[in-house]
Amino acid sequence: MSPGTIIAGKFMAERILVIGGVAAGMSAASRARRLAPEAQITVLERGPAVAYGACGLPAFLAGALPLSALRAHPLEEFTERRKLEVLTRHEALEIIPSRRQVLVRSDGRPITLAFDKLVIATGAESALAIPGADHRLLFRAYTWEQAERLDRFCRGQRPRAAAVIGGGYIGLEVAEALAQRGLAVRLFERGTRLLHHFGEEMAGLVAQAAQRHIAVELGVAVRRVRAPRAEGVRLETTAGDCDVDFAVDCAGLRPSIGLAAAAGVALGSTGALEVDERQQTNLPAIWAAGDCAQTRDLVSGRAAWIPLGPAANQQGRVAGQNAAGGSPARFPGVLGSLAIRIFGLEAGRTGLSLEQARTAGFQPRAELIRAEAQPGYAGHRRLRLALIYDGPSRRPLGCEIVGESGAVMPRLNAAAAALTAGLSLDALELLDLAYHPDLAPLYDPLLIAAHRAAKPR
Amino acid sequence: MSPGTIIAGKFMAERILVIGGVAAGMSAASRARRLAPEAQITVLERGPAVAYGACGLPAFLAGALPLSALRAHPLEEFTERRKLEVLTRHEALEIIPSRRQVLVRSDGRPITLAFDKLVIATGAESALAIPGADHRLLFRAYTWEQAERLDRFCRGQRPRAAAVIGGGYIGLEVAEALAQRGLAVRLFERGTRLLHHFGEEMAGLVAQAAQRHIAVELGVAVRRVRAPRAEGVRLETTAGDCDVDFAVDCAGLRPSIGLAAAAGVALGSTGALEVDERQQTNLPAIWAAGDCAQTRDLVSGRAAWIPLGPAANQQGRVAGQNAAGGSPARFPGVLGSLAIRIFGLEAGRTGLSLEQARTAGFQPRAELIRAEAQPGYAGHRRLRLALIYDGPSRRPLGCEIVGESGAVMPRLNAAAAALTAGLSLDALELLDLAYHPDLAPLYDPLLIAAHRAAKPR
């Protein structure tokens, strides 16, 4: 936006309200402040903390750092420097678009806040829908409050055996954190593999590593959570009962859309809030961003709902800029790029998996490579890389990497950039990636995979 | 190439000759073998070893590994499995294109070899042109033989003080290797900074780190090498005389084009052999690849000569495929992507530097970022990143990164892919790069730099 388009007077009376103060919400509010110095900007956060690194919660649970370390900034950064009104422990109860008001619970009492512009960043919540999902010994670790409660329980009760429901990346991270605390951990995954965003081969490598530290039970669904004893909890699973001191629900998320949907905000095909490229909803003056909002998969062009931090922040920034009346910003979509470090391995993926590609109508193939992250004479850091591509068009669609320390990010990020740009296999094969014996192999595995995939058959 | 286009009979009599057996040459020969199973393929190598990792020579000089570890494969891989005729210590003396013959010195005697197709991969050589450049105590470390000779000298004579001429990446690596052997090292760079491929800010960080281990003398040119004493050597420099036990010439390379030029192979504007996208020279049946050949800078579109390993291998493969009559392969060009690990730092660059961009007619600016390679709560690995872009068009042109362990490659490779694809600043800013507290920062510094650069001014 050129500075000339800001007319201070225009924003004098403008009230920008943001519901949700974690990633997307605080990004939206901060961005809006930059563009609308005179606006009155208020952030409502249901929980006790704003702008914290939720991705660091497993490290907190492992005892590696205090919860407070996850704050991106001290609160004063937002209240004093950015002049945002930040209301924690304030829960939005109802949005009334016609009156541009939000009904809020504040210390148990309802208050009404008016807005000129509204950004909804209500995030995501547990999707677990089984009897006992609200049991007090069934914990969660998606939010500050949830992680704090689980940690307090572990300190106070000194439990010895835990179950984790769900073998996605959060389930694995929580299981590892609990194992690092000395707990015996059983992990239940109802699918046939861990990390369903990854292909079988890659997920299998992670499962092998995990099984050295926790008990992994694949193809086992938890049907019910009960408490047959005074202490502890029983999971009734498709493979029998499992008694543990407590359990953690990491079975997956769904977008928190109740508040918005009740106000008439339209939902997309994924069940998340539908927004355009400017993060605007179907309602005037209402934007949505982050885990509550639908987005687009950059490879397939299809609607997608992928709750991850970086996109939440970027979407928040776009929503904040547009809500503040800045020059129109757009968010093009995501690749679902994801990296984890787990049980001594690193794993990363971007773009489409084989299954996602099939669903999207491609005829995908995977080129699977075993390689090292540097020349053998300089060290051994093994990795496996799968390049997913469309058979008929030879278009790269996705990439998955599992390997030892430092093996993933250098080529995962290159793949993400290549997928965003729509580079062909031929172009990918000849990418000029930097080489150094200590830092990279002469032929990067990504290039080798592209070379093999590009071969005529 | 589709298998059907290979007619075994056609290649029965074909003789493919490759001059040079390090990176480009062995890649060419190996690729040709794949496509022309019946051809007679001969590699001539002046030195004692083929297909070794020249980039690992500094690690050998540091005493970190034996020279033999740098062999990509045992010789039998080439002679037995790939059925290549590999003639080491064979120096090509003359190419006679009209007769399709090469005159070769073999054990001191001249022999004549015929070819149907010729690949020239003669590499590069020292460009130092001062009196005394051939002094016996002025060593080099570009080749297997040179490094072996230097190592033998150090073992036998136990020198204590060394000078390194040239502060490019090879000069720095050799200086560090010698310092690690316990030598006192003075490094002379006639330019005003180390690593002239990097901007001043980045080069300055490396210089700071280097100065803790070696004496760095910038803006000092070596004019002459002499031996005023029985043992040791004197460098006459623009800042006075420097007496050391020996010196190493790392002052830079020039393409080894004498043999080809004498045969009528045309030179490009950079002084290297001119080739088309298929690595073919102006002469029929003669290709060139690697450090002796000119290529194209992918960002500026201009002719470039950048002697680096990965491109040499890729060009060799393209030349080999085309020489063998496979389906036409092309090499599009380079970004000059480069990474080093030096004096406890990592440094990497890709695309154009500010100076290169200016020379190429852009009006470049640099967006300089200080950042960390992961969130502060998970660890501290500092880095600085410079994004070079064209002011008027806002097109990204290059990227430089200097930082602590693991800081460089993840974003350098993403930048390389983005530059190859011609992504805009806006697209770069919104790249979906993977995030994990242990592996990457929430906002990648590359994206932050693009965001700042994209701002209207």
mmCIF file with all atom_site columns, C-alpha atoms in Angstrom, chain A residues 148-269:
data_model
loop_
_atom_site.group_PDB
_atom_site.id
_atom_site.type_symbol
_atom_site.label_atom_id
_atom_site.label_alt_id
_atom_site.label_comp_id
_atom_site.label_asym_id
_atom_site.label_entity_id
_atom_site.label_seq_id
_atom_site.pdbx_PDB_ins_code
_atom_site.Cartn_x
_atom_site.Cartn_y
_atom_site.Cartn_z
_atom_site.occupancy
_atom_site.B_iso_or_equiv
_atom_site.pdbx_formal_charge
_atom_site.auth_seq_id
_atom_site.auth_comp_id
_atom_site.auth_asym_id
_atom_site.auth_atom_id
_atom_site.pdbx_PDB_model_num
ATOM 1   C CA . GLU A 1 148 ? -0.586  -26.606 31.131 1.00 0.00 ? 148 GLU A CA 1
ATOM 2   C CA . ARG A 1 149 ? -3.315  -28.796 32.576 1.00 0.00 ? 149 ARG A CA 1
ATOM 3   C CA . LEU A 1 150 ? -1.650  -31.976 31.330 1.00 0.00 ? 150 LEU A CA 1
ATOM 4   C CA . ASP A 1 151 ? 1.727   -30.913 32.682 1.00 0.00 ? 151 ASP A CA 1
ATOM 5   C CA . ARG A 1 152 ? 0.206   -30.054 36.068 1.00 0.00 ? 152 ARG A CA 1
ATOM 6   C CA . PHE A 1 153 ? -1.418  -33.471 36.200 1.00 0.00 ? 153 PHE A CA 1
ATOM 7   C CA . CYS A 1 154 ? 1.845   -35.222 35.411 1.00 0.00 ? 154 CYS A CA 1
ATOM 8   C CA . ARG A 1 155 ? 3.721   -33.264 38.082 1.00 0.00 ? 155 ARG A CA 1
ATOM 9   C CA . GLY A 1 156 ? 1.048   -33.750 40.703 1.00 0.00 ? 156 GLY A CA 1
ATOM 10  C CA . GLN A 1 157 ? -0.077  -37.313 40.142 1.00 0.00 ? 157 GLN A CA 1
ATOM 11  C CA . ARG A 1 158 ? 3.151   -38.849 38.901 1.00 0.00 ? 158 ARG A CA 1
ATOM 12  C CA . PRO A 1 159 ? 1.417   -41.187 36.464 1.00 0.00 ? 159 PRO A CA 1
ATOM 13  C CA . ARG A 1 160 ? 3.420   -44.033 34.951 1.00 0.00 ? 160 ARG A CA 1
ATOM 14  C CA . ALA A 1 161 ? 1.426   -45.221 31.972 1.00 0.00 ? 161 ALA A CA 1
ATOM 15  C CA . ALA A 1 162 ? -0.186  -43.114 29.273 1.00 0.00 ? 162 ALA A CA 1
ATOM 16  C CA . ALA A 1 163 ? -2.085  -43.733 26.083 1.00 0.00 ? 163 ALA A CA 1
ATOM 17  C CA . VAL A 1 164 ? -2.023  -41.435 23.100 1.00 0.00 ? 164 VAL A CA 1
ATOM 18  C CA . ILE A 1 165 ? -4.940  -41.546 20.703 1.00 0.00 ? 165 ILE A CA 1
ATOM 19  C CA . GLY A 1 166 ? -3.848  -40.709 17.183 1.00 0.00 ? 166 GLY A CA 1
ATOM 20  C CA . GLY A 1 167 ? -0.615  -41.281 15.270 1.00 0.00 ? 167 GLY A CA 1
ATOM 21  C CA . GLY A 1 168 ? -0.380  -38.051 13.342 1.00 0.00 ? 168 GLY A CA 1
ATOM 22  C CA . TYR A 1 169 ? 2.496   -35.701 13.941 1.00 0.00 ? 169 TYR A CA 1
ATOM 23  C CA . ILE A 1 170 ? 0.979   -34.211 17.095 1.00 0.00 ? 170 ILE A CA 1
ATOM 24  C CA . GLY A 1 171 ? 0.284   -37.663 18.502 1.00 0.00 ? 171 GLY A CA 1
ATOM 25  C CA . LEU A 1 172 ? 3.881   -38.675 17.845 1.00 0.00 ? 172 LEU A CA 1
ATOM 26  C CA . GLU A 1 173 ? 5.289   -35.515 19.353 1.00 0.00 ? 173 GLU A CA 1
ATOM 27  C CA . VAL A 1 174 ? 3.153   -35.847 22.472 1.00 0.00 ? 174 VAL A CA 1
ATOM 28  C CA . ALA A 1 175 ? 4.011   -39.556 22.777 1.00 0.00 ? 175 ALA A CA 1
ATOM 29  C CA . GLU A 1 176 ? 7.713   -38.777 22.507 1.00 0.00 ? 176 GLU A CA 1
ATOM 30  C CA . ALA A 1 177 ? 7.399   -35.986 25.067 1.00 0.00 ? 177 ALA A CA 1
ATOM 31  C CA . LEU A 1 178 ? 5.683   -38.293 27.540 1.00 0.00 ? 178 LEU A CA 1
ATOM 32  C CA . ALA A 1 179 ? 8.227   -41.043 26.920 1.00 0.00 ? 179 ALA A CA 1
ATOM 33  C CA . GLN A 1 180 ? 10.995  -38.528 27.590 1.00 0.00 ? 180 GLN A CA 1
ATOM 34  C CA . ARG A 1 181 ? 9.310   -37.827 30.935 1.00 0.00 ? 181 ARG A CA 1
ATOM 35  C CA . GLY A 1 182 ? 9.766   -41.507 31.733 1.00 0.00 ? 182 GLY A CA 1
ATOM 36  C CA . LEU A 1 183 ? 6.222   -42.654 31.078 1.00 0.00 ? 183 LEU A CA 1
ATOM 37  C CA . ALA A 1 184 ? 5.323   -45.921 29.402 1.00 0.00 ? 184 ALA A CA 1
ATOM 38  C CA . VAL A 1 185 ? 3.374   -44.842 26.339 1.00 0.00 ? 185 VAL A CA 1
ATOM 39  C CA . ARG A 1 186 ? 0.981   -46.764 24.113 1.00 0.00 ? 186 ARG A CA 1
ATOM 40  C CA . LEU A 1 187 ? -0.070  -45.030 20.941 1.00 0.00 ? 187 LEU A CA 1
ATOM 41  C CA . PHE A 1 188 ? -3.248  -46.036 19.111 1.00 0.00 ? 188 PHE A CA 1
ATOM 42  C CA . GLU A 1 189 ? -3.721  -45.189 15.486 1.00 0.00 ? 189 GLU A CA 1
ATOM 43  C CA . ARG A 1 190 ? -6.841  -46.401 13.779 1.00 0.00 ? 190 ARG A CA 1
ATOM 44  C CA . GLY A 1 191 ? -5.297  -46.135 10.306 1.00 0.00 ? 191 GLY A CA 1
ATOM 45  C CA . THR A 1 192 ? -2.792  -48.612 8.973  1.00 0.00 ? 192 THR A CA 1
ATOM 46  C CA . ARG A 1 193 ? 0.141   -46.266 9.362  1.00 0.00 ? 193 ARG A CA 1
ATOM 47  C CA . LEU A 1 194 ? 1.463   -43.348 11.325 1.00 0.00 ? 194 LEU A CA 1
ATOM 48  C CA . LEU A 1 195 ? 1.615   -39.915 9.721  1.00 0.00 ? 195 LEU A CA 1
ATOM 49  C CA . HIS A 1 196 ? -1.102  -40.353 7.161  1.00 0.00 ? 196 HIS A CA 1
ATOM 50  C CA . HIS A 1 197 ? 0.170   -37.295 5.262  1.00 0.00 ? 197 HIS A CA 1
ATOM 51  C CA . PHE A 1 198 ? 3.193   -39.389 4.334  1.00 0.00 ? 198 PHE A CA 1
ATOM 52  C CA . GLY A 1 199 ? 3.421   -42.405 2.087  1.00 0.00 ? 199 GLY A CA 1
ATOM 53  C CA . GLU A 1 200 ? 3.701   -45.891 3.546  1.00 0.00 ? 200 GLU A CA 1
ATOM 54  C CA . GLU A 1 201 ? 7.421   -46.242 3.064  1.00 0.00 ? 201 GLU A CA 1
ATOM 55  C CA . MET A 1 202 ? 8.210   -43.006 4.837  1.00 0.00 ? 202 MET A CA 1
ATOM 56  C CA . ALA A 1 203 ? 5.689   -43.560 7.598  1.00 0.00 ? 203 ALA A CA 1
ATOM 57  C CA . GLY A 1 204 ? 7.139   -47.026 8.128  1.00 0.00 ? 204 GLY A CA 1
ATOM 58  C CA . LEU A 1 205 ? 10.586  -45.601 8.827  1.00 0.00 ? 205 LEU A CA 1
ATOM 59  C CA . VAL A 1 206 ? 9.139   -43.310 11.465 1.00 0.00 ? 206 VAL A CA 1
ATOM 60  C CA . ALA A 1 207 ? 7.156   -46.191 12.980 1.00 0.00 ? 207 ALA A CA 1
ATOM 61  C CA . GLN A 1 208 ? 10.327  -48.278 13.249 1.00 0.00 ? 208 GLN A CA 1
ATOM 62  C CA . ALA A 1 209 ? 12.071  -45.494 15.113 1.00 0.00 ? 209 ALA A CA 1
ATOM 63  C CA . ALA A 1 210 ? 9.029   -44.847 17.321 1.00 0.00 ? 210 ALA A CA 1
ATOM 64  C CA . GLN A 1 211 ? 8.720   -48.481 18.342 1.00 0.00 ? 211 GLN A CA 1
ATOM 65  C CA . ARG A 1 212 ? 12.061  -48.312 20.089 1.00 0.00 ? 212 ARG A CA 1
ATOM 66  C CA . HIS A 1 213 ? 10.545  -45.831 22.541 1.00 0.00 ? 213 HIS A CA 1
ATOM 67  C CA . ILE A 1 214 ? 6.797   -46.395 22.675 1.00 0.00 ? 214 ILE A CA 1
ATOM 68  C CA . ALA A 1 215 ? 4.304   -49.125 21.884 1.00 0.00 ? 215 ALA A CA 1
ATOM 69  C CA . VAL A 1 216 ? 2.700   -48.355 18.544 1.00 0.00 ? 216 VAL A CA 1
ATOM 70  C CA . GLU A 1 217 ? -0.605  -50.041 17.792 1.00 0.00 ? 217 GLU A CA 1
ATOM 71  C CA . LEU A 1 218 ? -1.685  -49.554 14.212 1.00 0.00 ? 218 LEU A CA 1
ATOM 72  C CA . GLY A 1 219 ? -5.133  -50.320 12.883 1.00 0.00 ? 219 GLY A CA 1
ATOM 73  C CA . VAL A 1 220 ? -6.608  -50.008 16.355 1.00 0.00 ? 220 VAL A CA 1
ATOM 74  C CA . ALA A 1 221 ? -9.458  -47.583 16.931 1.00 0.00 ? 221 ALA A CA 1
ATOM 75  C CA . VAL A 1 222 ? -10.404 -46.274 20.353 1.00 0.00 ? 222 VAL A CA 1
ATOM 76  C CA . ARG A 1 223 ? -14.158 -46.621 20.703 1.00 0.00 ? 223 ARG A CA 1
ATOM 77  C CA . ARG A 1 224 ? -14.798 -45.316 24.150 1.00 0.00 ? 224 ARG A CA 1
ATOM 78  C CA . VAL A 1 225 ? -13.050 -43.762 27.131 1.00 0.00 ? 225 VAL A CA 1
ATOM 79  C CA . ARG A 1 226 ? -14.168 -44.855 30.596 1.00 0.00 ? 226 ARG A CA 1
ATOM 80  C CA . ALA A 1 227 ? -12.943 -44.835 34.189 1.00 0.00 ? 227 ALA A CA 1
ATOM 81  C CA . PRO A 1 228 ? -13.619 -48.221 35.746 1.00 0.00 ? 228 PRO A CA 1
ATOM 82  C CA . ARG A 1 229 ? -11.235 -47.565 38.617 1.00 0.00 ? 229 ARG A CA 1
ATOM 83  C CA . ALA A 1 230 ? -10.902 -44.708 41.047 1.00 0.00 ? 230 ALA A CA 1
ATOM 84  C CA . GLU A 1 231 ? -7.646  -43.725 39.421 1.00 0.00 ? 231 GLU A CA 1
ATOM 85  C CA . GLY A 1 232 ? -6.859  -44.143 35.819 1.00 0.00 ? 232 GLY A CA 1
ATOM 86  C CA . VAL A 1 233 ? -8.796  -44.557 32.663 1.00 0.00 ? 233 VAL A CA 1
ATOM 87  C CA . ARG A 1 234 ? -9.740  -47.408 30.350 1.00 0.00 ? 234 ARG A CA 1
ATOM 88  C CA . LEU A 1 235 ? -9.703  -47.140 26.579 1.00 0.00 ? 235 LEU A CA 1
ATOM 89  C CA . GLU A 1 236 ? -11.992 -49.582 24.890 1.00 0.00 ? 236 GLU A CA 1
ATOM 90  C CA . THR A 1 237 ? -10.382 -50.298 21.568 1.00 0.00 ? 237 THR A CA 1
ATOM 91  C CA . THR A 1 238 ? -11.056 -52.539 18.612 1.00 0.00 ? 238 THR A CA 1
ATOM 92  C CA . ALA A 1 239 ? -8.176  -54.670 19.926 1.00 0.00 ? 239 ALA A CA 1
ATOM 93  C CA . GLY A 1 240 ? -9.355  -54.892 23.517 1.00 0.00 ? 240 GLY A CA 1
ATOM 94  C CA . ASP A 1 241 ? -9.179  -52.764 26.620 1.00 0.00 ? 241 ASP A CA 1
ATOM 95  C CA . CYS A 1 242 ? -6.215  -50.662 27.639 1.00 0.00 ? 242 CYS A CA 1
ATOM 96  C CA . ASP A 1 243 ? -5.881  -49.403 31.195 1.00 0.00 ? 243 ASP A CA 1
ATOM 97  C CA . VAL A 1 244 ? -3.586  -46.436 31.744 1.00 0.00 ? 244 VAL A CA 1
ATOM 98  C CA . ASP A 1 245 ? -3.231  -43.600 34.207 1.00 0.00 ? 245 ASP A CA 1
ATOM 99  C CA . PHE A 1 246 ? -4.373  -41.080 31.626 1.00 0.00 ? 246 PHE A CA 1
ATOM 100 C CA . ALA A 1 247 ? -4.785  -40.585 27.919 1.00 0.00 ? 247 ALA A CA 1
ATOM 101 C CA . VAL A 1 248 ? -4.164  -37.781 25.472 1.00 0.00 ? 248 VAL A CA 1
ATOM 102 C CA . ASP A 1 249 ? -6.462  -37.107 22.559 1.00 0.00 ? 249 ASP A CA 1
ATOM 103 C CA . CYS A 1 250 ? -4.337  -36.337 19.505 1.00 0.00 ? 250 CYS A CA 1
ATOM 104 C CA . ALA A 1 251 ? -6.856  -37.911 17.168 1.00 0.00 ? 251 ALA A CA 1
ATOM 105 C CA . GLY A 1 252 ? -7.135  -34.931 14.930 1.00 0.00 ? 252 GLY A CA 1
ATOM 106 C CA . LEU A 1 253 ? -8.648  -31.501 14.604 1.00 0.00 ? 253 LEU A CA 1
ATOM 107 C CA . ARG A 1 254 ? -11.629 -29.865 13.042 1.00 0.00 ? 254 ARG A CA 1
ATOM 108 C CA . PRO A 1 255 ? -12.043 -26.186 12.329 1.00 0.00 ? 255 PRO A CA 1
ATOM 109 C CA . SER A 1 256 ? -13.736 -24.187 15.104 1.00 0.00 ? 256 SER A CA 1
ATOM 110 C CA . ILE A 1 257 ? -16.524 -22.778 13.022 1.00 0.00 ? 257 ILE A CA 1
ATOM 111 C CA . GLY A 1 258 ? -19.548 -22.887 15.341 1.00 0.00 ? 258 GLY A CA 1
ATOM 112 C CA . LEU A 1 259 ? -19.527 -19.207 16.223 1.00 0.00 ? 259 LEU A CA 1
ATOM 113 C CA . ALA A 1 260 ? -19.044 -18.061 12.632 1.00 0.00 ? 260 ALA A CA 1
ATOM 114 C CA . ALA A 1 261 ? -21.464 -20.538 11.122 1.00 0.00 ? 261 ALA A CA 1
ATOM 115 C CA . ALA A 1 262 ? -24.198 -19.455 13.547 1.00 0.00 ? 262 ALA A CA 1
ATOM 116 C CA . ALA A 1 263 ? -23.707 -15.906 12.307 1.00 0.00 ? 263 ALA A CA 1
ATOM 117 C CA . GLY A 1 264 ? -24.196 -16.928 8.707  1.00 0.00 ? 264 GLY A CA 1
ATOM 118 C CA . VAL A 1 265 ? -20.596 -17.234 7.580  1.00 0.00 ? 265 VAL A CA 1
ATOM 119 C CA . ALA A 1 266 ? -20.596 -19.768 4.752  1.00 0.00 ? 266 ALA A CA 1
ATOM 120 C CA . LEU A 1 267 ? -18.661 -23.022 5.032  1.00 0.00 ? 267 LEU A CA 1
ATOM 121 C CA . GLY A 1 268 ? -16.578 -24.481 2.241  1.00 0.00 ? 268 GLY A CA 1
ATOM 122 C CA . SER A 1 269 ? -16.507 -28.058 1.019  1.00 0.00 ? 269 SER A CA 1
#
